[in-house]
Tab-separated table of C-alpha atoms in Angstrom:
chain	number	residue	atom	x	y	z
O	1	MET	CA	-5.307	2.845	-12.401
O	2	ILE	CA	-6.941	3.904	-9.398
O	3	LYS	CA	-8.632	1.917	-7.321
O	4	PHE	CA	-10.628	2.142	-3.208
O	5	VAL	CA	-9.450	-0.953	-1.608
O	6	LYS	CA	-11.636	-1.573	1.628
O	7	TRP	CA	-9.976	-3.454	4.346
O	8	ALA	CA	-11.142	-4.332	8.176
O	9	SER	CA	-9.376	-6.799	10.353
O	10	GLY	CA	-11.180	-7.157	13.907
O	11	ARG	CA	-12.012	-3.603	15.799
O	12	ILE	CA	-9.803	-2.012	12.815
O	13	ARG	CA	-10.752	-0.166	9.187
O	14	GLY	CA	-10.351	1.719	6.350
O	15	ILE	CA	-10.030	2.747	3.005
O	16	ILE	CA	-6.916	3.158	1.177
O	17	GLY	CA	-6.300	4.772	-2.474
O	18	VAL	CA	-4.407	3.032	-4.420
O	19	LYS	CA	-3.059	5.023	-7.925
O	20	LEU	CA	-0.405	3.768	-10.054
O	21	ASP	CA	0.334	6.013	-12.146
O	22	GLU	CA	1.669	6.521	-16.629
O	23	ILE	CA	4.609	6.546	-15.614
O	24	ASP	CA	4.271	3.697	-13.025
O	25	PHE	CA	4.640	6.366	-9.499
O	26	LEU	CA	3.268	4.045	-7.400
O	27	LYS	CA	1.015	6.249	-3.886
O	28	ILE	CA	-0.775	4.512	-1.564
O	29	VAL	CA	-2.719	6.873	0.982
O	30	THR	CA	-5.268	6.723	3.879
O	31	LEU	CA	-8.616	8.412	2.463
O	32	LYS	CA	-11.437	6.483	5.397
O	33	GLY	CA	-9.708	5.159	9.424
O	34	ASP	CA	-7.355	4.033	10.037
O	35	ASP	CA	-4.236	3.662	8.720
O	36	LEU	CA	-3.655	0.073	6.665
O	37	PRO	CA	-1.224	-2.069	8.694
O	38	VAL	CA	2.071	-3.128	6.725
O	39	ASP	CA	0.792	-6.634	7.884
O	40	PHE	CA	-1.273	-6.238	4.851
O	41	LEU	CA	1.119	-4.103	2.300
O	42	LEU	CA	2.087	-7.073	0.344
O	43	PRO	CA	-2.347	-8.395	0.039
O	44	VAL	CA	-3.625	-4.925	-0.872
O	45	LEU	CA	-1.398	-4.494	-3.978
O	46	ASP	CA	-2.117	-7.676	-4.601
O	47	ALA	CA	-5.659	-6.512	-5.024
O	48	ALA	CA	-5.347	-3.631	-5.734
O	49	LEU	CA	-2.645	-4.068	-8.462
O	50	GLY	CA	-3.217	-7.936	-9.498
O	51	GLU	CA	-0.554	-10.573	-9.188
O	52	ASP	CA	1.709	-9.625	-12.875
O	53	TRP	CA	2.036	-6.653	-10.389
O	54	LYS	CA	5.741	-8.218	-8.863
O	55	ASN	CA	7.003	-9.605	-12.023
O	56	LYS	CA	6.527	-5.919	-13.465
O	57	ALA	CA	7.970	-4.375	-10.236
O	58	GLU	CA	11.490	-6.727	-10.392
O	59	GLU	CA	11.981	-6.400	-14.574
O	60	MET	CA	12.168	-2.511	-13.545
O	61	PHE	CA	14.851	-2.894	-10.710
O	62	LEU	CA	16.575	-5.353	-12.782
O	63	SER	CA	16.792	-2.899	-16.041
O	64	ARG	CA	18.466	0.089	-13.641
O	65	GLY	CA	22.341	0.222	-13.514
O	66	TYR	CA	23.350	1.621	-10.216
O	67	PRO	CA	24.842	-0.893	-6.827
O	68	TRP	CA	22.350	-0.274	-4.184
O	69	LYS	CA	21.169	-1.352	-0.830
O	70	VAL	CA	18.950	-1.596	2.008
O	71	LYS	CA	19.007	0.661	4.862
O	72	VAL	CA	16.875	0.041	8.196
O	73	THR	CA	16.496	2.943	11.360
O	74	THR	CA	14.680	1.706	14.193
O	75	GLY	CA	13.393	4.342	16.394
O	76	MET	CA	13.508	4.605	19.966
O	77	SER	CA	9.187	4.631	20.147
O	78	GLY	CA	9.742	1.542	17.467
O	79	ARG	CA	9.285	3.875	14.373
O	80	SER	CA	10.880	1.911	11.276
O	81	ASP	CA	12.023	4.024	7.879
O	82	TYR	CA	12.720	1.849	4.562
O	83	PHE	CA	15.510	3.163	2.504
O	84	LEU	CA	16.851	2.392	-0.852
O	85	ILE	CA	20.200	4.046	-1.343
O	86	GLU	CA	21.570	4.134	-4.845
O	87	LYS	CA	25.214	4.755	-6.233
O	88	ILE	CA	24.468	6.788	-8.619
O	89	ASN	CA	28.594	8.826	-9.325
O	90	GLU	CA	31.290	6.246	-8.528
O	91	GLU	CA	33.666	8.918	-9.136
O	92	PHE	CA	32.221	11.189	-6.480
O	93	ASN	CA	30.724	8.354	-4.032
O	94	TYR	CA	27.498	9.711	-4.423
O	95	SER	CA	25.039	7.481	-3.291
O	96	PRO	CA	21.670	9.635	-2.231
O	97	VAL	CA	18.438	8.033	-0.913
O	98	THR	CA	16.653	6.844	-3.316
O	99	ALA	CA	12.843	6.000	-2.540
O	100	HIS	CA	11.287	5.339	1.117
O	101	ILE	CA	8.563	3.653	3.614
O	102	HIS	CA	7.514	4.888	6.743
O	103	ILE	CA	6.299	2.177	9.256
O	104	SER	CA	4.696	4.299	12.576
O	105	MET	CA	5.478	2.886	15.548
O	106	SER	CA	2.315	0.775	15.908
O	107	GLY	CA	2.880	-0.912	12.133
O	108	ALA	CA	0.606	0.931	9.937
O	109	LEU	CA	1.740	3.176	6.775
O	110	ASN	CA	0.044	6.414	8.059
O	111	GLU	CA	2.529	8.588	5.607
O	112	GLY	CA	1.272	7.185	2.904
O	113	ILE	CA	3.768	5.572	0.142
O	114	TYR	CA	5.526	7.248	-2.493
O	115	VAL	CA	7.140	5.661	-4.855
O	116	ASP	CA	8.674	5.118	-8.212
O	117	LEU	CA	7.444	1.435	-8.787
O	118	SER	CA	10.995	0.304	-10.283
O	119	LYS	CA	12.016	0.822	-6.506
O	120	LEU	CA	9.603	-1.094	-5.156
O	121	SER	CA	11.675	-4.203	-5.120
O	122	PRO	CA	13.763	-3.910	-2.865
O	123	LEU	CA	12.220	-2.312	-0.093
O	124	LEU	CA	8.822	-4.731	-0.044
O	125	ASN	CA	11.182	-7.281	0.442
O	126	LYS	CA	12.713	-5.817	3.568
O	127	ILE	CA	10.053	-4.633	5.019
O	128	LEU	CA	8.296	-8.642	4.290
O	129	GLU	CA	11.491	-10.011	5.730
O	130	ASP	CA	10.937	-8.132	8.870
O	131	CYS	CA	7.582	-8.338	9.406
O	132	VAL	CA	4.799	-10.576	9.008
O	133	SER	CA	2.262	-10.536	5.733
O	134	CYS	CA	-0.627	-11.810	6.613
O	135	SER	CA	-4.391	-10.543	5.045
O	136	PRO	CA	-6.992	-8.769	6.347
O	137	SER	CA	-10.941	-10.579	7.075
O	138	TYR	CA	-12.364	-8.333	4.694
O	139	LEU	CA	-10.687	-6.992	1.479
O	140	GLU	CA	-12.224	-5.686	-0.759
O	141	VAL	CA	-11.531	-3.803	-4.372
O	142	ILE	CA	-13.553	-0.822	-6.025
O	143	ASP	CA	-13.123	1.286	-9.044
O	144	PRO	CA	-13.851	4.572	-8.215
O	145	LYS	CA	-16.579	6.348	-9.774
O	146	GLU	CA	-17.434	10.161	-11.116
O	147	GLU	CA	-19.609	11.766	-9.151
O	148	GLY	CA	-20.415	13.801	-11.677
O	149	PRO	CA	-19.576	17.883	-11.520
O	150	PHE	CA	-19.363	19.761	-8.509
O	151	ASN	CA	-19.887	23.720	-6.913
O	152	GLU	CA	-16.962	25.666	-6.769
O	153	PRO	CA	-15.579	26.170	-3.280
O	154	SER	CA	-16.910	30.016	-3.123
O	155	THR	CA	-20.003	29.161	-4.471
O	156	PRO	CA	-23.116	29.768	-2.110
O	157	SER	CA	-24.949	26.753	-0.449
O	158	GLY	CA	-27.907	28.816	-1.330
O	159	LEU	CA	-29.345	27.909	3.341
O	160	LEU	CA	-29.784	31.856	2.456
O	161	GLU	CA	-32.076	32.433	-0.047
O	162	THR	CA	-34.198	29.918	0.925
O	163	VAL	CA	-35.184	30.406	4.473
O	164	ASP	CA	-36.014	34.103	2.657
O	165	ALA	CA	-38.123	31.768	1.076
O	166	ILE	CA	-39.537	30.372	3.238
O	167	LYS	CA	-40.069	33.674	5.507
O	168	SER	CA	-41.498	35.406	2.583
O	169	ILE	CA	-44.244	32.775	2.220
O	170	LYS	CA	-44.919	32.611	5.605
O	171	VAL	CA	-45.256	36.005	5.814
O	172	LEU	CA	-47.815	35.721	2.956
O	173	SER	CA	-49.567	33.123	3.794
O	174	GLY	CA	-50.479	34.647	7.087
O	175	ASN	CA	-48.596	31.657	8.948
O	176	ASP	CA	-46.191	33.973	10.522
């Protein structure tokens, strides 16, 4: 499932792409304009994925079998990084970062989001605890449409041939 989400609030606006693939991997990227403010993340997800996505994400999260925690680091610039850490192997105390969301110093998702839906719930919960969730003044979800066939990158534009044809016509008509 792929959706485009147009959003605007005051002087900032943009279009983001939201993709939830067949293995429930979520990608959110800026396609045009400003990066999405983290404050708008929940309403954008609700609009793009429908209201039930939260139940599905939480169910998937609860079906995992590892102890977990969310760690937040904040830089001097004000940027924040949210890490999901799971204890995969108790015997060896192996606890890798299994998901990550970065928020810029301006409070925007400037690196997008690339996360398995089963790991989104605890990260989003902590983000919502730390940030104010609000809705943009304008929000529209668009189903992308195929624009038809495209030329390969190495295909000539045809400009040189057209210019030569125009020159030939002018010469033949005596209007050069």
